[in-house]
Amino acid sequence: LITAQQAQIKQGWSLLATLHCVLLPDKVVQKGSKTFKRPQIEMMARRWQHHCLEVREAAQALLLAELGRIGPKGRKALVDSWAQYLPQFSNAEINAPSQPPATQQGQPINQEQQAVTHEEEEEEEEEGVEELCVRKPSSAAEMKRKQTTAVVLLGVIGAEFGQDVGETSRKRSEDQRRKSSVVEGFGIGNNNLARLTSLALMHLLLTPPSARMPAHTPLRRAAIDLIGRGFTVWELYIDVSRVLLALLELCCDADKLVPSMRYGLPLTPAADSCRTARHALTLIATARPAAFITTLAREVARYNTLQQNAQTLNVNLSNVVLHRAKTEILRCVELLIDKMHTEISDLLIEVMDIILHCVDPGHLKMKGLSDVFPAICRFNQVSHCPTTRRIAVGAKNGQVALYELRSSKCQLITA
């Protein structure tokens, strides 16, 4: 009975969301009314990652519906209005966050202009009226608000309406039909906005926590979410390794946050960031499985080199992200094996490198690989011999990787 009631409630909310996001504007116009108040795009963008999940979901649904309704011309007008407020960052500035980046107008923005504090977030909640057009900001606080809104709004537009970049598997007719929907600045020919937006999002993700930019703010969470949603657009302009490691670091304490994440309890800021980062990792892994696997395999190789020289370099390996995020990495790998079996079969050696890094070596002494990580044994190219403690993995290029578990070494043999 309770399950049926919950299903009815869920269906009711779904119908209500459909009414407001899809049906209501057309129904009002059909009735002859010309005074229908459209959703305020700037207000919805500010609440893209609101701390209240219901408000967040409503804001996202309304914003995406309105961006779809206004069409390519309306989205281009929005981009033209807000692009002037998008902060400019270079890779050098992201690598050295202490240096103040410059704005589009060539004016430096300080730490106060880079962050939205909790007090200002509450102030935004009290705003009842939003300006109808974008005008020049009259104060530093307003300039900061414009910049953060521009990052989120252009991030949403790029992520949701710039996805044709690099897509070659679709039919040509569909490509031609959707070509006009790609916003100028996010396409292949003109990618300036995609580059600037991706660098701004990466800056928000990688900026170290501080009093001005705490670790778990709605703005940082929005950047995490939009990096995942639009990864195929941002991929060419961001450091994929740094982004993945930063997202994994946010997921390291997922086990401690399980009660608030799984049982419907109110989310703490840390749990909310963890939840958003896990979703972003899932989107990135499924959108670009090859990039995800090869990047992690490369980081595992670096970790192994660091492990061999840990005493010389005086490094505490237990603090390294790849060590702390093993559970999350295995979750992503298992998801890819389930959802994208064919793509993963081309990268089995890299996948095995990652798995052997994440699983406990002691477990493989007592159990078979099929018990420790059953998902990988779905591939016929993988074999484990408990007696000799060896794992063999066949690749499509004819090579066989032979893993010696006793000595933690791998040997490539040409079949």
Short mmCIF file of C-alpha atoms in Angstrom, two decimals:
data_model
loop_
_atom_site.label_atom_id
_atom_site.label_comp_id
_atom_site.label_asym_id
_atom_site.label_seq_id
_atom_site.Cartn_x
_atom_site.Cartn_y
_atom_site.Cartn_z
CA LEU A 1 0.00 0.00 0.00
CA ILE A 2 2.78 2.41 0.93
CA THR A 3 4.61 1.62 -2.31
CA ALA A 4 1.48 2.34 -4.35
CA GLN A 5 0.98 5.65 -2.54
CA GLN A 6 4.59 6.62 -3.14
CA ALA A 7 4.20 5.79 -6.83
CA GLN A 8 1.07 7.95 -7.02
CA ILE A 9 2.83 10.84 -5.29
CA LYS A 10 5.82 10.53 -7.61
CA GLN A 11 3.56 10.45 -10.66
CA GLY A 12 1.68 13.50 -9.39
CA TRP A 13 4.85 15.52 -9.00
CA SER A 14 6.01 14.35 -12.43
CA LEU A 15 2.76 15.53 -14.02
CA LEU A 16 3.02 18.85 -12.18
CA ALA A 17 6.58 19.35 -13.43
CA THR A 18 5.49 18.49 -16.97
CA LEU A 19 2.67 21.03 -16.74
CA HIS A 20 4.88 23.89 -15.63
CA CYS A 21 7.93 23.05 -17.73
CA VAL A 22 6.31 21.91 -20.99
CA LEU A 23 2.55 22.34 -21.26
CA LEU A 24 1.71 25.55 -19.42
CA PRO A 25 3.28 28.13 -21.80
CA ASP A 26 1.56 26.61 -24.85
CA LYS A 27 -1.77 26.22 -23.05
CA VAL A 28 -1.76 29.86 -21.94
CA VAL A 29 -0.97 31.04 -25.47
CA GLN A 30 -3.68 28.80 -26.91
CA LYS A 31 -6.21 30.45 -24.60
CA GLY A 32 -5.32 33.81 -26.11
CA SER A 33 -3.42 35.29 -23.19
CA LYS A 34 -0.41 37.49 -23.95
CA THR A 35 0.58 38.22 -20.36
CA PHE A 36 2.14 34.89 -19.41
CA LYS A 37 5.21 35.52 -17.24
CA ARG A 38 8.13 33.46 -18.52
CA PRO A 39 10.58 31.89 -16.05
CA GLN A 40 13.40 34.25 -15.16
CA ILE A 41 16.49 32.64 -16.64
CA GLU A 42 18.97 34.46 -14.42
CA MET A 43 17.11 33.43 -11.27
CA MET A 44 16.97 29.79 -12.40
CA ALA A 45 20.71 29.80 -13.17
CA ARG A 46 21.51 31.10 -9.68
CA ARG A 47 19.59 28.18 -8.19
CA TRP A 48 21.11 25.50 -10.44
CA GLN A 49 22.67 23.85 -7.38
CA HIS A 50 20.43 25.17 -4.61
CA HIS A 51 20.93 23.54 -1.22
CA CYS A 52 17.29 22.40 -1.25
CA LEU A 53 17.01 19.47 -3.67
CA GLU A 54 13.40 20.24 -4.62
CA VAL A 55 14.23 23.86 -5.48
CA ARG A 56 17.31 22.68 -7.38
CA GLU A 57 15.40 20.16 -9.47
CA ALA A 58 12.66 22.68 -10.22
CA ALA A 59 15.16 25.37 -11.22
CA GLN A 60 17.04 22.98 -13.51
CA ALA A 61 13.87 21.70 -15.17
CA LEU A 62 12.47 25.21 -15.69
CA LEU A 63 15.76 26.58 -17.01
CA LEU A 64 16.32 23.74 -19.48
CA ALA A 65 12.72 23.95 -20.69
CA GLU A 66 12.98 27.71 -21.19
CA LEU A 67 16.33 27.44 -22.99
CA GLY A 68 14.79 24.88 -25.31
CA ARG A 69 11.68 27.03 -25.86
CA ILE A 70 13.52 30.21 -26.85
CA GLY A 71 15.32 28.37 -29.65
CA PRO A 72 18.73 29.00 -31.25
CA LYS A 73 18.17 32.75 -31.71
CA GLY A 74 17.12 33.23 -28.11
CA ARG A 75 20.08 31.23 -26.82
CA LYS A 76 22.45 33.23 -29.03
CA ALA A 77 21.03 36.47 -27.61
CA LEU A 78 21.58 35.14 -24.09
CA VAL A 79 25.15 34.17 -24.89
CA ASP A 80 25.84 37.57 -26.44
CA SER A 81 24.47 39.30 -23.33
CA TRP A 82 26.33 37.22 -20.75
CA ALA A 83 29.63 36.42 -22.49
CA GLN A 84 31.02 39.82 -21.46
CA TYR A 85 30.84 38.78 -17.79
CA LEU A 86 32.57 35.42 -18.24
CA PRO A 87 35.92 35.55 -16.38
CA GLN A 88 38.93 34.63 -18.46
CA PHE A 89 41.39 32.09 -17.12
CA SER A 90 44.44 30.52 -18.70
CA ASN A 91 45.95 27.14 -17.88
CA ALA A 92 48.86 28.93 -16.22
CA GLU A 93 46.50 30.84 -13.93
CA ILE A 94 44.65 27.65 -13.01
CA ASN A 95 47.95 25.95 -12.20
CA ALA A 96 48.89 28.95 -10.04
CA PRO A 97 45.62 30.11 -8.42
CA SER A 98 47.38 32.74 -6.37
CA GLN A 99 47.74 34.93 -9.46
CA PRO A 100 44.62 37.06 -10.05
CA PRO A 101 43.08 36.34 -13.46
CA ALA A 102 41.78 39.07 -15.73
CA THR A 103 38.22 39.68 -16.84
CA GLN A 104 37.00 40.12 -20.38
CA GLN A 105 37.45 43.89 -20.00
CA GLY A 106 41.05 43.41 -18.81
CA GLN A 107 40.29 44.27 -15.18
CA PRO A 108 41.59 41.89 -12.50
CA ILE A 109 39.06 40.21 -10.29
CA ASN A 110 40.08 39.55 -6.72
CA GLN A 111 39.18 36.67 -4.47
CA GLU A 112 35.99 38.45 -3.45
CA GLN A 113 34.85 38.52 -7.07
CA GLN A 114 35.65 34.84 -7.61
CA ALA A 115 33.41 33.46 -4.86
CA VAL A 116 29.83 33.63 -3.75
CA THR A 117 29.66 33.69 0.04
CA HIS A 118 26.86 32.17 2.06
CA GLU A 119 25.63 35.61 3.07
CA GLU A 120 25.20 36.62 -0.56
CA GLU A 121 23.45 33.33 -1.31
CA GLU A 122 20.91 34.12 1.39
CA GLU A 123 20.58 37.63 -0.02
CA GLU A 124 19.81 36.16 -3.43
CA GLU A 125 17.12 34.00 -1.86
CA GLU A 126 15.35 37.15 -0.69
CA GLU A 127 15.40 38.81 -4.08
CA GLY A 128 11.88 38.90 -5.44
CA VAL A 129 12.41 40.79 -8.67
CA GLU A 130 15.00 40.19 -11.34
CA GLU A 131 16.10 42.76 -13.89
CA LEU A 132 14.65 42.11 -17.31
CA CYS A 133 17.81 42.94 -19.23
CA VAL A 134 21.50 42.63 -18.52
CA ARG A 135 22.95 46.01 -17.58
CA LYS A 136 26.38 47.14 -16.45
CA PRO A 137 26.99 46.27 -12.78
CA SER A 138 27.02 49.17 -10.37
CA SER A 139 29.17 47.59 -7.65
CA ALA A 140 31.79 44.92 -7.05
CA ALA A 141 29.19 42.66 -5.44
CA GLU A 142 26.91 42.95 -8.45
CA MET A 143 29.83 42.32 -10.78
CA LYS A 144 30.63 39.18 -8.83
CA ARG A 145 27.02 38.04 -9.11
CA LYS A 146 27.04 38.66 -12.85
CA GLN A 147 30.26 36.68 -13.27
CA THR A 148 29.03 33.67 -11.32
CA THR A 149 25.69 33.73 -13.14
CA ALA A 150 27.50 33.94 -16.49
CA VAL A 151 29.67 30.92 -15.66
CA VAL A 152 26.64 28.80 -14.73
CA LEU A 153 24.40 30.00 -17.56
CA LEU A 154 27.02 29.59 -20.28
CA GLY A 155 28.00 26.27 -18.74
CA VAL A 156 24.41 25.04 -19.00
CA ILE A 157 24.03 26.28 -22.58
CA GLY A 158 27.34 24.74 -23.62
CA ALA A 159 26.66 21.44 -21.88
CA GLU A 160 23.11 20.99 -23.12
CA PHE A 161 23.28 22.60 -26.57
CA GLY A 162 26.90 22.06 -27.59
CA GLN A 163 26.95 18.26 -27.50
CA ASP A 164 27.35 17.84 -31.25
CA VAL A 165 31.08 18.54 -30.91
CA GLY A 166 33.02 15.41 -31.81
CA GLU A 167 29.95 13.22 -32.34
CA THR A 168 30.60 11.19 -35.49
CA SER A 169 28.46 8.14 -34.86
CA ARG A 170 25.13 9.85 -35.50
CA LYS A 171 23.41 9.74 -38.86
CA ARG A 172 24.22 12.63 -41.19
CA SER A 173 20.55 13.59 -41.49
CA GLU A 174 20.31 13.97 -37.72
CA ASP A 175 23.55 15.96 -37.70
CA GLN A 176 22.17 18.36 -40.30
CA ARG A 177 18.90 18.67 -38.43
CA ARG A 178 20.58 19.51 -35.14
CA LYS A 179 23.42 21.57 -36.58
CA SER A 180 21.50 24.81 -36.20
CA SER A 181 20.90 24.13 -32.48
CA VAL A 182 24.62 24.36 -31.60
CA VAL A 183 25.21 27.74 -29.99
CA GLU A 184 27.85 29.88 -31.69
CA GLY A 185 31.08 29.72 -29.72
CA PHE A 186 30.59 26.08 -28.70
CA GLY A 187 30.93 24.48 -32.13
CA ILE A 188 33.93 23.11 -33.97
CA GLY A 189 34.64 26.20 -36.06
CA ASN A 190 34.22 28.78 -33.29
CA ASN A 191 35.15 27.31 -29.92
CA ASN A 192 36.19 30.41 -27.99
CA LEU A 193 33.26 30.31 -25.57
CA ALA A 194 33.70 26.59 -24.97
CA ARG A 195 37.35 27.15 -24.08
CA LEU A 196 36.67 30.10 -21.76
CA THR A 197 33.73 28.39 -20.07
CA SER A 198 35.62 25.12 -19.56
CA LEU A 199 38.58 26.94 -17.99
CA ALA A 200 36.24 28.87 -15.68
CA LEU A 201 34.52 25.65 -14.59
CA MET A 202 37.85 23.90 -14.05
CA HIS A 203 39.09 26.87 -12.01
CA LEU A 204 36.07 26.62 -9.71
CA LEU A 205 36.65 22.89 -9.25
CA LEU A 206 40.41 23.09 -8.60
CA THR A 207 40.59 26.26 -6.48
CA PRO A 208 41.78 25.21 -3.00
CA PRO A 209 39.20 25.74 -0.22
CA SER A 210 39.51 29.06 1.59
CA ALA A 211 37.43 31.46 3.65
CA ARG A 212 36.30 33.20 0.47
CA MET A 213 35.73 29.98 -1.47
CA PRO A 214 34.71 27.16 0.89
CA ALA A 215 34.99 23.57 -0.25
CA HIS A 216 31.25 22.96 -0.57
CA THR A 217 29.52 26.01 -2.10
CA PRO A 218 26.63 25.93 -4.61
CA LEU A 219 28.90 27.61 -7.18
CA ARG A 220 31.62 24.96 -6.89
CA ARG A 221 28.94 22.25 -6.95
CA ALA A 222 27.46 23.78 -10.11
CA ALA A 223 30.88 23.66 -11.76
CA ILE A 224 31.21 19.97 -10.81
CA ASP A 225 27.78 19.20 -12.23
CA LEU A 226 28.33 21.09 -15.48
CA ILE A 227 31.76 19.56 -16.08
CA GLY A 228 30.07 16.16 -15.98
CA ARG A 229 27.09 17.17 -18.11
CA GLY A 230 29.15 18.80 -20.85
CA PHE A 231 32.37 16.80 -20.70
CA THR A 232 32.33 16.10 -24.44
CA VAL A 233 32.34 19.87 -25.02
CA TRP A 234 34.98 20.77 -22.40
CA GLU A 235 37.29 17.77 -22.91
CA LEU A 236 39.58 19.45 -25.43
CA TYR A 237 40.31 22.42 -23.17
CA ILE A 238 40.70 20.95 -19.69
CA ASP A 239 43.30 18.84 -17.93
CA VAL A 240 41.36 15.57 -17.76
CA SER A 241 43.73 14.00 -15.21
CA ARG A 242 43.42 16.88 -12.75
CA VAL A 243 39.65 17.02 -13.16
CA LEU A 244 39.20 13.29 -12.54
CA LEU A 245 41.51 13.33 -9.51
CA ALA A 246 39.67 16.34 -8.07
CA LEU A 247 36.30 14.61 -8.51
CA LEU A 248 37.64 11.39 -6.99
CA GLU A 249 38.94 13.32 -4.00
CA LEU A 250 35.44 14.61 -3.33
CA CYS A 251 34.21 10.99 -3.32
CA CYS A 252 36.86 9.61 -0.96
CA ASP A 253 34.60 9.87 2.11
CA ALA A 254 31.48 8.53 0.40
CA ASP A 255 31.19 5.64 2.87
CA LYS A 256 31.00 8.06 5.79
CA LEU A 257 28.26 10.04 4.02
CA VAL A 258 26.13 7.02 3.08
CA PRO A 259 23.37 7.57 5.69
CA SER A 260 22.51 11.03 4.41
CA MET A 261 22.93 10.05 0.76
CA ARG A 262 20.90 6.85 0.64
CA TYR A 263 18.15 7.16 3.19
CA GLY A 264 16.59 10.44 2.13
CA LEU A 265 17.98 12.46 5.00
CA PRO A 266 18.82 16.15 4.42
CA LEU A 267 22.16 16.39 2.66
CA THR A 268 25.07 18.03 4.40
CA PRO A 269 27.22 20.25 2.13
CA ALA A 270 29.94 17.57 2.05
CA ALA A 271 27.44 14.84 1.16
CA ASP A 272 25.89 17.05 -1.52
CA SER A 273 29.29 17.69 -3.10
CA CYS A 274 30.07 13.97 -2.94
CA ARG A 275 26.75 13.09 -4.57
CA THR A 276 27.30 15.64 -7.34
CA ALA A 277 30.89 14.50 -7.94
CA ARG A 278 29.85 10.84 -8.18
CA HIS A 279 27.20 11.75 -10.73
CA ALA A 280 29.73 13.80 -12.70
CA LEU A 281 32.19 10.89 -12.71
CA THR A 282 29.46 8.59 -13.98
CA LEU A 283 28.59 11.00 -16.80
CA ILE A 284 32.24 11.42 -17.77
CA ALA A 285 32.93 7.68 -17.71
CA THR A 286 29.92 6.80 -19.86
CA ALA A 287 30.44 9.71 -22.27
CA ARG A 288 34.14 9.03 -22.87
CA PRO A 289 34.97 5.53 -21.55
CA ALA A 290 38.28 5.34 -23.41
CA ALA A 291 39.49 8.69 -22.07
CA PHE A 292 38.34 7.77 -18.57
CA ILE A 293 40.10 4.38 -18.52
CA THR A 294 43.34 5.48 -20.19
CA THR A 295 43.62 8.52 -17.92
CA LEU A 296 43.14 6.44 -14.77
CA ALA A 297 45.57 3.78 -16.04
CA ARG A 298 48.17 6.47 -16.60
CA GLU A 299 47.63 7.81 -13.08
CA VAL A 300 47.93 4.28 -11.67
CA ALA A 301 51.27 3.88 -13.45
CA ARG A 302 52.45 7.13 -11.86
CA TYR A 303 51.24 5.92 -8.48
CA ASN A 304 53.17 2.66 -8.87
CA THR A 305 56.33 4.63 -9.68
CA LEU A 306 55.72 6.81 -6.65
CA GLN A 307 55.18 3.72 -4.53
CA GLN A 308 58.56 2.30 -5.53
CA ASN A 309 60.27 5.54 -4.47
CA ALA A 310 58.03 6.41 -1.51
CA GLN A 311 60.78 6.13 1.11
CA THR A 312 63.24 8.18 -0.91
CA LEU A 313 60.68 10.90 -1.60
CA ASN A 314 59.23 10.72 1.94
CA VAL A 315 55.65 10.46 0.65
CA ASN A 316 52.69 9.17 2.66
CA LEU A 317 50.84 7.05 0.10
CA SER A 318 47.75 6.77 2.29
CA ASN A 319 47.03 10.44 1.56
CA VAL A 320 47.22 10.07 -2.22
CA VAL A 321 43.84 10.36 -3.95
CA LEU A 322 44.26 7.14 -5.95
CA HIS A 323 44.73 5.26 -2.69
CA ARG A 324 41.79 6.85 -0.88
CA ALA A 325 39.35 6.62 -3.80
CA LYS A 326 39.77 2.92 -4.64
CA THR A 327 36.15 2.08 -3.85
CA GLU A 328 34.83 4.83 -6.11
CA ILE A 329 37.17 3.85 -8.94
CA LEU A 330 35.97 0.24 -8.78
CA ARG A 331 32.36 1.45 -8.82
CA CYS A 332 33.00 3.38 -12.05
CA VAL A 333 34.85 0.47 -13.67
CA GLU A 334 32.07 -1.97 -12.79
CA LEU A 335 29.50 0.47 -14.18
CA LEU A 336 31.39 0.70 -17.47
CA ILE A 337 31.68 -3.08 -17.73
CA ASP A 338 27.91 -3.36 -17.22
CA LYS A 339 26.87 -0.51 -19.52
CA MET A 340 29.63 -0.36 -22.15
CA HIS A 341 30.93 -3.91 -22.47
CA THR A 342 32.17 -3.54 -26.05
CA GLU A 343 34.13 -0.34 -25.44
CA ILE A 344 35.82 -1.81 -22.36
CA SER A 345 36.84 -4.97 -24.22
CA ASP A 346 39.23 -2.84 -26.28
CA LEU A 347 41.00 -1.64 -23.11
CA LEU A 348 41.20 -4.78 -20.99
CA ILE A 349 44.87 -4.43 -20.06
CA GLU A 350 44.38 -0.86 -18.85
CA VAL A 351 41.24 -1.94 -16.97
CA MET A 352 43.14 -4.77 -15.26
CA ASP A 353 45.90 -2.34 -14.24
CA ILE A 354 43.26 -0.21 -12.52
CA ILE A 355 41.49 -3.17 -10.88
CA LEU A 356 44.69 -4.67 -9.45
CA HIS A 357 45.56 -1.26 -8.03
CA CYS A 358 42.18 -1.01 -6.29
CA VAL A 359 41.55 -4.53 -4.95
CA ASP A 360 43.25 -5.80 -1.80
CA PRO A 361 46.19 -8.08 -2.80
CA GLY A 362 45.49 -10.21 0.27
CA HIS A 363 42.04 -11.09 -1.05
CA LEU A 364 43.54 -12.54 -4.22
CA LYS A 365 45.68 -14.87 -2.07
CA MET A 366 42.60 -16.46 -0.53
CA LYS A 367 40.01 -16.06 -3.30
CA GLY A 368 39.78 -16.15 -7.06
CA LEU A 369 39.40 -13.06 -9.20
CA SER A 370 35.81 -14.09 -9.94
CA ASP A 371 35.03 -13.71 -6.22
CA VAL A 372 37.01 -10.51 -5.63
CA PHE A 373 35.77 -8.61 -8.71
CA PRO A 374 33.27 -10.75 -10.65
CA ALA A 375 32.50 -8.15 -13.31
CA ILE A 376 35.87 -8.46 -15.07
CA CYS A 377 35.48 -12.22 -15.43
CA ARG A 378 32.66 -11.71 -17.93
CA PHE A 379 35.38 -11.29 -20.54
CA ASN A 380 36.71 -14.52 -22.00
CA GLN A 381 40.10 -12.85 -22.47
CA VAL A 382 40.66 -12.77 -18.69
CA SER A 383 41.94 -15.80 -16.78
CA HIS A 384 43.18 -16.23 -13.19
CA CYS A 385 45.20 -19.18 -11.89
CA PRO A 386 45.06 -19.29 -8.05
CA THR A 387 47.81 -21.94 -7.92
CA THR A 388 50.49 -19.95 -9.72
CA ARG A 389 48.91 -16.65 -8.68
CA ARG A 390 48.93 -15.29 -12.19
CA ILE A 391 46.37 -13.36 -14.20
CA ALA A 392 46.41 -13.40 -17.99
CA VAL A 393 44.63 -10.77 -20.07
CA GLY A 394 44.39 -10.89 -23.85
CA ALA A 395 44.25 -7.71 -25.90
CA LYS A 396 42.79 -7.20 -29.37
CA ASN A 397 46.22 -6.30 -30.76
CA GLY A 398 47.44 -9.85 -30.13
CA GLN A 399 49.34 -9.15 -26.94
CA VAL A 400 48.85 -11.01 -23.67
CA ALA A 401 49.50 -9.29 -20.35
CA LEU A 402 50.75 -11.73 -17.71
CA TYR A 403 50.42 -10.38 -14.16
CA GLU A 404 52.65 -11.98 -11.51
CA LEU A 405 50.72 -11.31 -8.30
CA ARG A 406 53.58 -12.53 -6.10
CA SER A 407 56.02 -9.94 -7.41
CA SER A 408 53.45 -7.34 -8.54
CA LYS A 409 54.91 -7.30 -12.03
CA CYS A 410 53.36 -7.38 -15.48
CA GLN A 411 54.90 -8.87 -18.61
CA LEU A 412 53.59 -8.29 -22.13
CA ILE A 413 53.84 -11.28 -24.46
CA THR A 414 53.08 -11.23 -28.17
CA ALA A 415 50.74 -14.09 -28.96
#
